[in-house]
Amino acid sequence: MDTVTSADGTRIAYEQVGDGPVVVIVGGAMSRGVDAGALASALSRAGLRAVTWDRRARGSSGDARGSSPERETEDLAAVIEAAGGDAAVLGHSSGAVLALFAASLGVPVQALFLSEPPLHFGVDEPADDLPDRLQSLVDAGAAGEAIVTFQLEGVGLPQQMVDSIRASDQFASLLPLAQSTVYDAALVRQLSTPTSDMLGVSAPVTILRGEQTFPVLISAADRLAEEMPTAEYVIVPESVMHRPDPEATARIVRERMP
């Protein structure tokens, strides 16, 4: 992986695959750049150069305690600049919220592809103090409790599913990502209702969601499409339960690249 230094001095790790127009992938909560590997490979096969990266407090990237959505926006800007300064951005889940926010703050984006952003528009919002409670758990060394609390309250997963994840071998790999849940909770809480600047970005926008996904994400995508009448809204049959299908998503992106 290569690294780039963000505006506040935080080191951000990124990786590139393929040749052609650049697509920067912004992952969602508790994900690292490597988790977008299949999607990056599909974009590469479609004739694009895919850039994956570890958002701060994840994987090989650094961290600056107390980071905000604005700092993560600077991270994305640094990755885009490192990739040549001319890129489309494909954001999934909270990564879609970050991508849209970054574009609204003037980060240069050729096109936006927003996959199932977890927007609430004022309905059933997570508690205001969730980021602070998560930080307290992380500071107390209770990474597992932070992960579980975020899954239950920030993501809204059912208790049975969370219990199953906690009992699985996968859970240990999530523990190093505990600090990132603080930032994701703050990001989605601050921007759960998009600002007018977010809704009015000048870049072409494509909103993506699976045909089968969580009801709250269907409502979010539907509402965002209503609020952004110039955006294209694409339902992807191959994407199931908040998992973007790599080949179908790559095809949609390739067909809509500027």
PDB file of C-alpha atoms in Angstrom:
ATOM      1  CA  MET A   1       0.000   0.000   0.000  1.00  0.00           C
ATOM      2  CA  ASP A   2       1.012   3.616  -0.548  1.00  0.00           C
ATOM      3  CA  THR A   3       0.429   6.395   1.956  1.00  0.00           C
ATOM      4  CA  VAL A   4      -0.529  10.043   1.781  1.00  0.00           C
ATOM      5  CA  THR A   5      -0.566  12.649   4.540  1.00  0.00           C
ATOM      6  CA  SER A   6      -3.887  14.307   5.275  1.00  0.00           C
ATOM      7  CA  ALA A   7      -4.222  18.003   6.138  1.00  0.00           C
ATOM      8  CA  ASP A   8      -3.943  17.399   9.895  1.00  0.00           C
ATOM      9  CA  GLY A   9      -0.863  15.216   9.520  1.00  0.00           C
ATOM     10  CA  THR A  10      -2.628  11.851   9.723  1.00  0.00           C
ATOM     11  CA  ARG A  11      -1.148   9.143   7.507  1.00  0.00           C
ATOM     12  CA  ILE A  12      -3.726   7.538   5.197  1.00  0.00           C
ATOM     13  CA  ALA A  13      -2.964   4.218   3.471  1.00  0.00           C
ATOM     14  CA  TYR A  14      -4.352   3.529   0.013  1.00  0.00           C
ATOM     15  CA  GLU A  15      -3.979   1.038  -2.814  1.00  0.00           C
ATOM     16  CA  GLN A  16      -4.682   1.175  -6.560  1.00  0.00           C
ATOM     17  CA  VAL A  17      -5.589  -1.519  -9.057  1.00  0.00           C
ATOM     18  CA  GLY A  18      -6.281  -1.306 -12.788  1.00  0.00           C
ATOM     19  CA  ASP A  19      -5.845   1.351 -15.451  1.00  0.00           C
ATOM     20  CA  GLY A  20      -8.247   3.955 -16.745  1.00  0.00           C
ATOM     21  CA  PRO A  21     -10.488   6.638 -15.225  1.00  0.00           C
ATOM     22  CA  VAL A  22     -10.153   6.713 -11.432  1.00  0.00           C
ATOM     23  CA  VAL A  23     -12.851   5.596  -8.992  1.00  0.00           C
ATOM     24  CA  VAL A  24     -12.119   6.102  -5.300  1.00  0.00           C
ATOM     25  CA  ILE A  25     -14.066   3.689  -3.093  1.00  0.00           C
ATOM     26  CA  VAL A  26     -15.151   4.918   0.356  1.00  0.00           C
ATOM     27  CA  GLY A  27     -16.067   2.039   2.637  1.00  0.00           C
ATOM     28  CA  GLY A  28     -18.685   1.977   5.349  1.00  0.00           C
ATOM     29  CA  ALA A  29     -18.590   1.337   9.075  1.00  0.00           C
ATOM     30  CA  MET A  30     -16.110  -1.216  10.436  1.00  0.00           C
ATOM     31  CA  SER A  31     -14.583  -1.812   7.017  1.00  0.00           C
ATOM     32  CA  ARG A  32     -11.055  -1.465   5.717  1.00  0.00           C
ATOM     33  CA  GLY A  33      -9.777  -0.927   2.220  1.00  0.00           C
ATOM     34  CA  VAL A  34      -9.116  -4.623   1.768  1.00  0.00           C
ATOM     35  CA  ASP A  35     -12.814  -5.326   2.271  1.00  0.00           C
ATOM     36  CA  ALA A  36     -13.512  -3.555  -1.024  1.00  0.00           C
ATOM     37  CA  GLY A  37     -11.062  -5.803  -2.857  1.00  0.00           C
ATOM     38  CA  ALA A  38     -13.671  -7.690  -4.876  1.00  0.00           C
ATOM     39  CA  LEU A  39     -15.349  -4.441  -5.902  1.00  0.00           C
ATOM     40  CA  ALA A  40     -12.011  -2.905  -6.857  1.00  0.00           C
ATOM     41  CA  SER A  41     -11.143  -5.935  -8.968  1.00  0.00           C
ATOM     42  CA  ALA A  42     -14.496  -5.728 -10.749  1.00  0.00           C
ATOM     43  CA  LEU A  43     -13.950  -2.037 -11.482  1.00  0.00           C
ATOM     44  CA  SER A  44     -10.496  -2.862 -12.810  1.00  0.00           C
ATOM     45  CA  ARG A  45     -11.940  -5.493 -15.146  1.00  0.00           C
ATOM     46  CA  ALA A  46     -14.386  -2.858 -16.347  1.00  0.00           C
ATOM     47  CA  GLY A  47     -11.489  -0.672 -17.503  1.00  0.00           C
ATOM     48  CA  LEU A  48     -11.251   1.615 -14.481  1.00  0.00           C
ATOM     49  CA  ARG A  49      -8.542   2.355 -11.923  1.00  0.00           C
ATOM     50  CA  ALA A  50      -9.957   1.582  -8.500  1.00  0.00           C
ATOM     51  CA  VAL A  51      -8.525   3.169  -5.361  1.00  0.00           C
ATOM     52  CA  THR A  52      -9.234   1.602  -1.981  1.00  0.00           C
ATOM     53  CA  TRP A  53      -8.103   3.102   1.308  1.00  0.00           C
ATOM     54  CA  ASP A  54      -8.224   2.667   5.052  1.00  0.00           C
ATOM     55  CA  ARG A  55     -10.252   5.444   6.591  1.00  0.00           C
ATOM     56  CA  ARG A  56      -8.579   6.891   9.685  1.00  0.00           C
ATOM     57  CA  ALA A  57      -8.420   4.627  12.756  1.00  0.00           C
ATOM     58  CA  ARG A  58      -8.581   1.578  10.497  1.00  0.00           C
ATOM     59  CA  GLY A  59      -6.070  -0.867   9.087  1.00  0.00           C
ATOM     60  CA  SER A  60      -2.766   0.744   8.102  1.00  0.00           C
ATOM     61  CA  SER A  61      -3.957   4.346   8.427  1.00  0.00           C
ATOM     62  CA  GLY A  62      -3.236   6.566  11.388  1.00  0.00           C
ATOM     63  CA  ASP A  63      -5.578   8.449  13.672  1.00  0.00           C
ATOM     64  CA  ALA A  64      -5.966  11.744  15.480  1.00  0.00           C
ATOM     65  CA  ARG A  65      -8.188  11.352  18.518  1.00  0.00           C
ATOM     66  CA  GLY A  66     -11.261  13.558  18.383  1.00  0.00           C
ATOM     67  CA  SER A  67     -11.468  13.511  14.581  1.00  0.00           C
ATOM     68  CA  SER A  68     -14.545  14.959  12.901  1.00  0.00           C
ATOM     69  CA  PRO A  69     -16.361  14.474   9.585  1.00  0.00           C
ATOM     70  CA  GLU A  70     -14.413  17.463   8.293  1.00  0.00           C
ATOM     71  CA  ARG A  71     -11.123  15.670   9.003  1.00  0.00           C
ATOM     72  CA  GLU A  72     -12.332  12.587   7.137  1.00  0.00           C
ATOM     73  CA  THR A  73     -13.279  14.848   4.246  1.00  0.00           C
ATOM     74  CA  GLU A  74      -9.671  16.059   4.177  1.00  0.00           C
ATOM     75  CA  ASP A  75      -8.543  12.421   4.101  1.00  0.00           C
ATOM     76  CA  LEU A  76     -10.675  11.749   1.029  1.00  0.00           C
ATOM     77  CA  ALA A  77      -9.355  14.900  -0.635  1.00  0.00           C
ATOM     78  CA  ALA A  78      -5.782  13.744   0.012  1.00  0.00           C
ATOM     79  CA  VAL A  79      -6.469  10.305  -1.496  1.00  0.00           C
ATOM     80  CA  ILE A  80      -8.075  11.855  -4.586  1.00  0.00           C
ATOM     81  CA  GLU A  81      -5.083  14.168  -5.014  1.00  0.00           C
ATOM     82  CA  ALA A  82      -2.670  11.258  -4.631  1.00  0.00           C
ATOM     83  CA  ALA A  83      -4.579   9.334  -7.299  1.00  0.00           C
ATOM     84  CA  GLY A  84      -4.190  12.179  -9.777  1.00  0.00           C
ATOM     85  CA  GLY A  85      -6.755  14.711  -8.615  1.00  0.00           C
ATOM     86  CA  ASP A  86      -9.460  13.705 -11.070  1.00  0.00           C
ATOM     87  CA  ALA A  87     -11.767  10.963  -9.796  1.00  0.00           C
ATOM     88  CA  ALA A  88     -15.259   9.676  -9.387  1.00  0.00           C
ATOM     89  CA  VAL A  89     -16.178   8.523  -5.884  1.00  0.00           C
ATOM     90  CA  LEU A  90     -18.140   5.413  -4.973  1.00  0.00           C
ATOM     91  CA  GLY A  91     -19.265   5.472  -1.344  1.00  0.00           C
ATOM     92  CA  HIS A  92     -21.031   2.638   0.434  1.00  0.00           C
ATOM     93  CA  SER A  93     -23.078   3.014   3.631  1.00  0.00           C
ATOM     94  CA  SER A  94     -21.506   5.692   5.882  1.00  0.00           C
ATOM     95  CA  GLY A  95     -18.896   6.052   3.142  1.00  0.00           C
ATOM     96  CA  ALA A  96     -21.658   7.352   0.878  1.00  0.00           C
ATOM     97  CA  VAL A  97     -22.542   9.980   3.493  1.00  0.00           C
ATOM     98  CA  LEU A  98     -18.895  11.002   3.700  1.00  0.00           C
ATOM     99  CA  ALA A  99     -18.577  11.156  -0.094  1.00  0.00           C
ATOM    100  CA  LEU A 100     -21.621  13.396  -0.430  1.00  0.00           C
ATOM    101  CA  PHE A 101     -20.465  15.637   2.420  1.00  0.00           C
ATOM    102  CA  ALA A 102     -16.994  15.950   0.914  1.00  0.00           C
ATOM    103  CA  ALA A 103     -18.421  16.972  -2.446  1.00  0.00           C
ATOM    104  CA  SER A 104     -20.558  19.603  -0.711  1.00  0.00           C
ATOM    105  CA  LEU A 105     -17.416  21.096   0.850  1.00  0.00           C
ATOM    106  CA  GLY A 106     -15.722  21.447  -2.513  1.00  0.00           C
ATOM    107  CA  VAL A 107     -13.626  18.287  -2.713  1.00  0.00           C
ATOM    108  CA  PRO A 108     -13.215  17.786  -6.492  1.00  0.00           C
ATOM    109  CA  VAL A 109     -15.422  14.887  -7.566  1.00  0.00           C
ATOM    110  CA  GLN A 110     -16.258  14.032 -11.176  1.00  0.00           C
ATOM    111  CA  ALA A 111     -19.251  11.886 -10.266  1.00  0.00           C
ATOM    112  CA  LEU A 112     -20.793  10.464  -7.106  1.00  0.00           C
ATOM    113  CA  PHE A 113     -22.114   6.941  -6.669  1.00  0.00           C
ATOM    114  CA  LEU A 114     -23.953   6.656  -3.351  1.00  0.00           C
ATOM    115  CA  SER A 115     -24.666   3.088  -2.255  1.00  0.00           C
ATOM    116  CA  GLU A 116     -27.261   2.707   0.527  1.00  0.00           C
ATOM    117  CA  PRO A 117     -26.373   5.742   2.675  1.00  0.00           C
ATOM    118  CA  PRO A 118     -27.817   5.291   6.214  1.00  0.00           C
ATOM    119  CA  LEU A 119     -29.695   8.595   6.379  1.00  0.00           C
ATOM    120  CA  HIS A 120     -32.551   9.029   8.880  1.00  0.00           C
ATOM    121  CA  PHE A 121     -33.955  12.436   7.901  1.00  0.00           C
ATOM    122  CA  GLY A 122     -34.987  13.007  11.524  1.00  0.00           C
ATOM    123  CA  VAL A 123     -36.749   9.656  12.006  1.00  0.00           C
ATOM    124  CA  ASP A 124     -35.508   7.157  14.633  1.00  0.00           C
ATOM    125  CA  GLU A 125     -32.190   8.926  14.970  1.00  0.00           C
ATOM    126  CA  PRO A 126     -29.452   7.365  17.109  1.00  0.00           C
ATOM    127  CA  ALA A 127     -29.017   9.021  20.500  1.00  0.00           C
ATOM    128  CA  ASP A 128     -27.079  12.284  20.495  1.00  0.00           C
ATOM    129  CA  ASP A 129     -24.673  10.956  23.101  1.00  0.00           C
ATOM    130  CA  LEU A 130     -23.793   7.768  21.205  1.00  0.00           C
ATOM    131  CA  PRO A 131     -20.373   8.993  19.983  1.00  0.00           C
ATOM    132  CA  ASP A 132     -19.426  10.077  23.519  1.00  0.00           C
ATOM    133  CA  ARG A 133     -20.513   6.755  25.018  1.00  0.00           C
ATOM    134  CA  LEU A 134     -18.586   4.839  22.379  1.00  0.00           C
ATOM    135  CA  GLN A 135     -15.474   6.920  23.096  1.00  0.00           C
ATOM    136  CA  SER A 136     -15.818   6.211  26.809  1.00  0.00           C
ATOM    137  CA  LEU A 137     -15.966   2.475  26.123  1.00  0.00           C
ATOM    138  CA  VAL A 138     -12.908   2.628  23.857  1.00  0.00           C
ATOM    139  CA  ASP A 139     -10.989   4.669  26.426  1.00  0.00           C
ATOM    140  CA  ALA A 140     -11.894   2.110  29.105  1.00  0.00           C
ATOM    141  CA  GLY A 141     -10.456  -0.701  26.992  1.00  0.00           C
ATOM    142  CA  ALA A 142     -13.896  -2.163  26.265  1.00  0.00           C
ATOM    143  CA  ALA A 143     -13.499  -2.411  22.491  1.00  0.00           C
ATOM    144  CA  GLY A 144     -15.936  -5.312  22.244  1.00  0.00           C
ATOM    145  CA  GLU A 145     -18.648  -3.388  24.062  1.00  0.00           C
ATOM    146  CA  ALA A 146     -18.065  -0.408  21.770  1.00  0.00           C
ATOM    147  CA  ILE A 147     -18.503  -2.610  18.697  1.00  0.00           C
ATOM    148  CA  VAL A 148     -21.676  -4.194  20.071  1.00  0.00           C
ATOM    149  CA  THR A 149     -23.150  -0.850  21.162  1.00  0.00           C
ATOM    150  CA  PHE A 150     -22.478   0.642  17.748  1.00  0.00           C
ATOM    151  CA  GLN A 151     -24.034  -2.327  15.968  1.00  0.00           C
ATOM    152  CA  LEU A 152     -27.161  -2.134  18.106  1.00  0.00           C
ATOM    153  CA  GLU A 153     -27.647   1.624  18.340  1.00  0.00           C
ATOM    154  CA  GLY A 154     -25.694   3.093  15.456  1.00  0.00           C
ATOM    155  CA  VAL A 155     -26.459   0.508  12.790  1.00  0.00           C
ATOM    156  CA  GLY A 156     -29.715  -0.804  14.224  1.00  0.00           C
ATOM    157  CA  LEU A 157     -28.925  -4.497  13.895  1.00  0.00           C
ATOM    158  CA  PRO A 158     -31.250  -6.852  15.794  1.00  0.00           C
ATOM    159  CA  GLN A 159     -29.948  -8.292  19.065  1.00  0.00           C
ATOM    160  CA  GLN A 160     -29.916 -11.837  17.712  1.00  0.00           C
ATOM    161  CA  MET A 161     -27.710 -10.847  14.777  1.00  0.00           C
ATOM    162  CA  VAL A 162     -25.325  -8.933  17.032  1.00  0.00           C
ATOM    163  CA  ASP A 163     -25.087 -11.886  19.413  1.00  0.00           C
ATOM    164  CA  SER A 164     -24.286 -14.141  16.459  1.00  0.00           C
ATOM    165  CA  ILE A 165     -21.516 -11.813  15.252  1.00  0.00           C
ATOM    166  CA  ARG A 166     -20.051 -11.601  18.745  1.00  0.00           C
ATOM    167  CA  ALA A 167     -19.918 -15.395  18.994  1.00  0.00           C
ATOM    168  CA  SER A 168     -18.252 -15.752  15.590  1.00  0.00           C
ATOM    169  CA  ASP A 169     -14.576 -15.879  14.663  1.00  0.00           C
ATOM    170  CA  GLN A 170     -15.132 -12.600  12.776  1.00  0.00           C
ATOM    171  CA  PHE A 171     -15.614 -10.608  15.977  1.00  0.00           C
ATOM    172  CA  ALA A 172     -11.931 -10.538  16.921  1.00  0.00           C
ATOM    173  CA  SER A 173     -11.101  -8.834  13.617  1.00  0.00           C
ATOM    174  CA  LEU A 174     -13.536  -6.029  14.450  1.00  0.00           C
ATOM    175  CA  LEU A 175     -11.952  -5.094  17.783  1.00  0.00           C
ATOM    176  CA  PRO A 176      -9.105  -2.985  16.284  1.00  0.00           C
ATOM    177  CA  LEU A 177     -11.787  -0.912  14.531  1.00  0.00           C
ATOM    178  CA  ALA A 178     -13.494   0.202  17.758  1.00  0.00           C
ATOM    179  CA  GLN A 179     -12.198   3.780  17.586  1.00  0.00           C
ATOM    180  CA  SER A 180     -13.587   4.133  14.079  1.00  0.00           C
ATOM    181  CA  THR A 181     -17.113   3.489  15.378  1.00  0.00           C
ATOM    182  CA  VAL A 182     -16.865   6.777  17.256  1.00  0.00           C
ATOM    183  CA  TYR A 183     -16.160   8.621  14.012  1.00  0.00           C
ATOM    184  CA  ASP A 184     -18.856   6.811  12.051  1.00  0.00           C
ATOM    185  CA  ALA A 185     -21.431   7.484  14.754  1.00  0.00           C
ATOM    186  CA  ALA A 186     -20.491  11.177  14.741  1.00  0.00           C
ATOM    187  CA  LEU A 187     -20.536  11.351  10.937  1.00  0.00           C
ATOM    188  CA  VAL A 188     -23.979   9.842  10.515  1.00  0.00           C
ATOM    189  CA  ARG A 189     -25.416  11.698  13.524  1.00  0.00           C
ATOM    190  CA  GLN A 190     -24.189  15.081  12.254  1.00  0.00           C
ATOM    191  CA  LEU A 191     -25.280  14.475   8.658  1.00  0.00           C
ATOM    192  CA  SER A 192     -28.270  12.165   9.071  1.00  0.00           C
ATOM    193  CA  THR A 193     -30.367  14.862   7.450  1.00  0.00           C
ATOM    194  CA  PRO A 194     -28.292  16.107   4.494  1.00  0.00           C
ATOM    195  CA  THR A 195     -27.488  19.802   4.363  1.00  0.00           C
ATOM    196  CA  SER A 196     -28.758  21.942   1.516  1.00  0.00           C
ATOM    197  CA  ASP A 197     -25.216  22.017   0.121  1.00  0.00           C
ATOM    198  CA  MET A 198     -25.123  18.211   0.116  1.00  0.00           C
ATOM    199  CA  LEU A 199     -28.429  18.051  -1.732  1.00  0.00           C
ATOM    200  CA  GLY A 200     -27.223  20.639  -4.240  1.00  0.00           C
ATOM    201  CA  VAL A 201     -23.817  19.231  -5.234  1.00  0.00           C
ATOM    202  CA  SER A 202     -22.901  19.962  -8.829  1.00  0.00           C
ATOM    203  CA  ALA A 203     -21.381  16.568  -9.665  1.00  0.00           C
ATOM    204  CA  PRO A 204     -23.622  13.955 -11.319  1.00  0.00           C
ATOM    205  CA  VAL A 205     -25.116  11.700  -8.630  1.00  0.00           C
ATOM    206  CA  THR A 206     -26.253   8.096  -8.892  1.00  0.00           C
ATOM    207  CA  ILE A 207     -28.039   6.593  -5.887  1.00  0.00           C
ATOM    208  CA  LEU A 208     -27.745   2.817  -5.609  1.00  0.00           C
ATOM    209  CA  ARG A 209     -29.547   0.294  -3.441  1.00  0.00           C
ATOM    210  CA  GLY A 210     -30.177  -3.409  -3.491  1.00  0.00           C
ATOM    211  CA  GLU A 211     -33.589  -4.772  -4.305  1.00  0.00           C
ATOM    212  CA  GLN A 212     -33.410  -6.704  -1.017  1.00  0.00           C
ATOM    213  CA  THR A 213     -31.938  -4.702   1.844  1.00  0.00           C
ATOM    214  CA  PHE A 214     -32.836  -3.348   5.280  1.00  0.00           C
ATOM    215  CA  PRO A 215     -36.080  -1.293   5.299  1.00  0.00           C
ATOM    216  CA  VAL A 216     -34.378   1.754   6.823  1.00  0.00           C
ATOM    217  CA  LEU A 217     -31.946   1.826   3.893  1.00  0.00           C
ATOM    218  CA  ILE A 218     -34.759   1.570   1.357  1.00  0.00           C
ATOM    219  CA  SER A 219     -36.483   4.516   3.032  1.00  0.00           C
ATOM    220  CA  ALA A 220     -33.223   6.463   3.099  1.00  0.00           C
ATOM    221  CA  ALA A 221     -32.490   5.911  -0.585  1.00  0.00           C
ATOM    222  CA  ASP A 222     -36.072   6.700  -1.569  1.00  0.00           C
ATOM    223  CA  ARG A 223     -36.050   9.942   0.419  1.00  0.00           C
ATOM    224  CA  LEU A 224     -32.635  11.005  -0.881  1.00  0.00           C
ATOM    225  CA  ALA A 225     -33.829  10.468  -4.444  1.00  0.00           C
ATOM    226  CA  GLU A 226     -36.855  12.669  -3.714  1.00  0.00           C
ATOM    227  CA  GLU A 227     -34.638  15.386  -2.244  1.00  0.00           C
ATOM    228  CA  MET A 228     -32.193  15.196  -5.186  1.00  0.00           C
ATOM    229  CA  PRO A 229     -34.471  15.164  -8.250  1.00  0.00           C
ATOM    230  CA  THR A 230     -31.546  15.452 -10.668  1.00  0.00           C
ATOM    231  CA  ALA A 231     -29.918  12.294  -9.280  1.00  0.00           C
ATOM    232  CA  GLU A 232     -30.355   8.965 -11.015  1.00  0.00           C
ATOM    233  CA  TYR A 233     -31.823   6.237  -8.799  1.00  0.00           C
ATOM    234  CA  VAL A 234     -30.776   2.679  -9.629  1.00  0.00           C
ATOM    235  CA  ILE A 235     -32.074  -0.445  -7.887  1.00  0.00           C
ATOM    236  CA  VAL A 236     -29.574  -3.282  -8.217  1.00  0.00           C
ATOM    237  CA  PRO A 237     -31.183  -6.752  -8.087  1.00  0.00           C
ATOM    238  CA  GLU A 238     -27.834  -8.460  -7.575  1.00  0.00           C
ATOM    239  CA  SER A 239     -27.015  -6.485  -4.407  1.00  0.00           C
ATOM    240  CA  VAL A 240     -28.524  -8.157  -1.354  1.00  0.00           C
ATOM    241  CA  MET A 241     -28.805  -7.053   2.290  1.00  0.00           C
ATOM    242  CA  HIS A 242     -26.408  -4.112   2.240  1.00  0.00           C
ATOM    243  CA  ARG A 243     -23.771  -5.932   0.194  1.00  0.00           C
ATOM    244  CA  PRO A 244     -23.081  -4.253  -3.163  1.00  0.00           C
ATOM    245  CA  ASP A 245     -22.589  -6.842  -5.874  1.00  0.00           C
ATOM    246  CA  PRO A 246     -19.131  -6.181  -7.361  1.00  0.00           C
ATOM    247  CA  GLU A 247     -19.846  -6.989 -11.015  1.00  0.00           C
ATOM    248  CA  ALA A 248     -23.228  -5.266 -11.165  1.00  0.00           C
ATOM    249  CA  THR A 249     -21.928  -2.193  -9.349  1.00  0.00           C
ATOM    250  CA  ALA A 250     -18.865  -1.976 -11.586  1.00  0.00           C
ATOM    251  CA  ARG A 251     -21.069  -2.167 -14.675  1.00  0.00           C
ATOM    252  CA  ILE A 252     -23.296   0.650 -13.423  1.00  0.00           C
ATOM    253  CA  VAL A 253     -20.308   2.840 -12.584  1.00  0.00           C
ATOM    254  CA  ARG A 254     -18.559   2.167 -15.909  1.00  0.00           C
ATOM    255  CA  GLU A 255     -21.684   3.092 -17.881  1.00  0.00           C
ATOM    256  CA  ARG A 256     -22.021   6.415 -16.029  1.00  0.00           C
ATOM    257  CA  MET A 257     -18.446   7.603 -15.841  1.00  0.00           C
ATOM    258  CA  PRO A 258     -18.018  11.101 -17.284  1.00  0.00           C
TER     259      PRO A 258
END
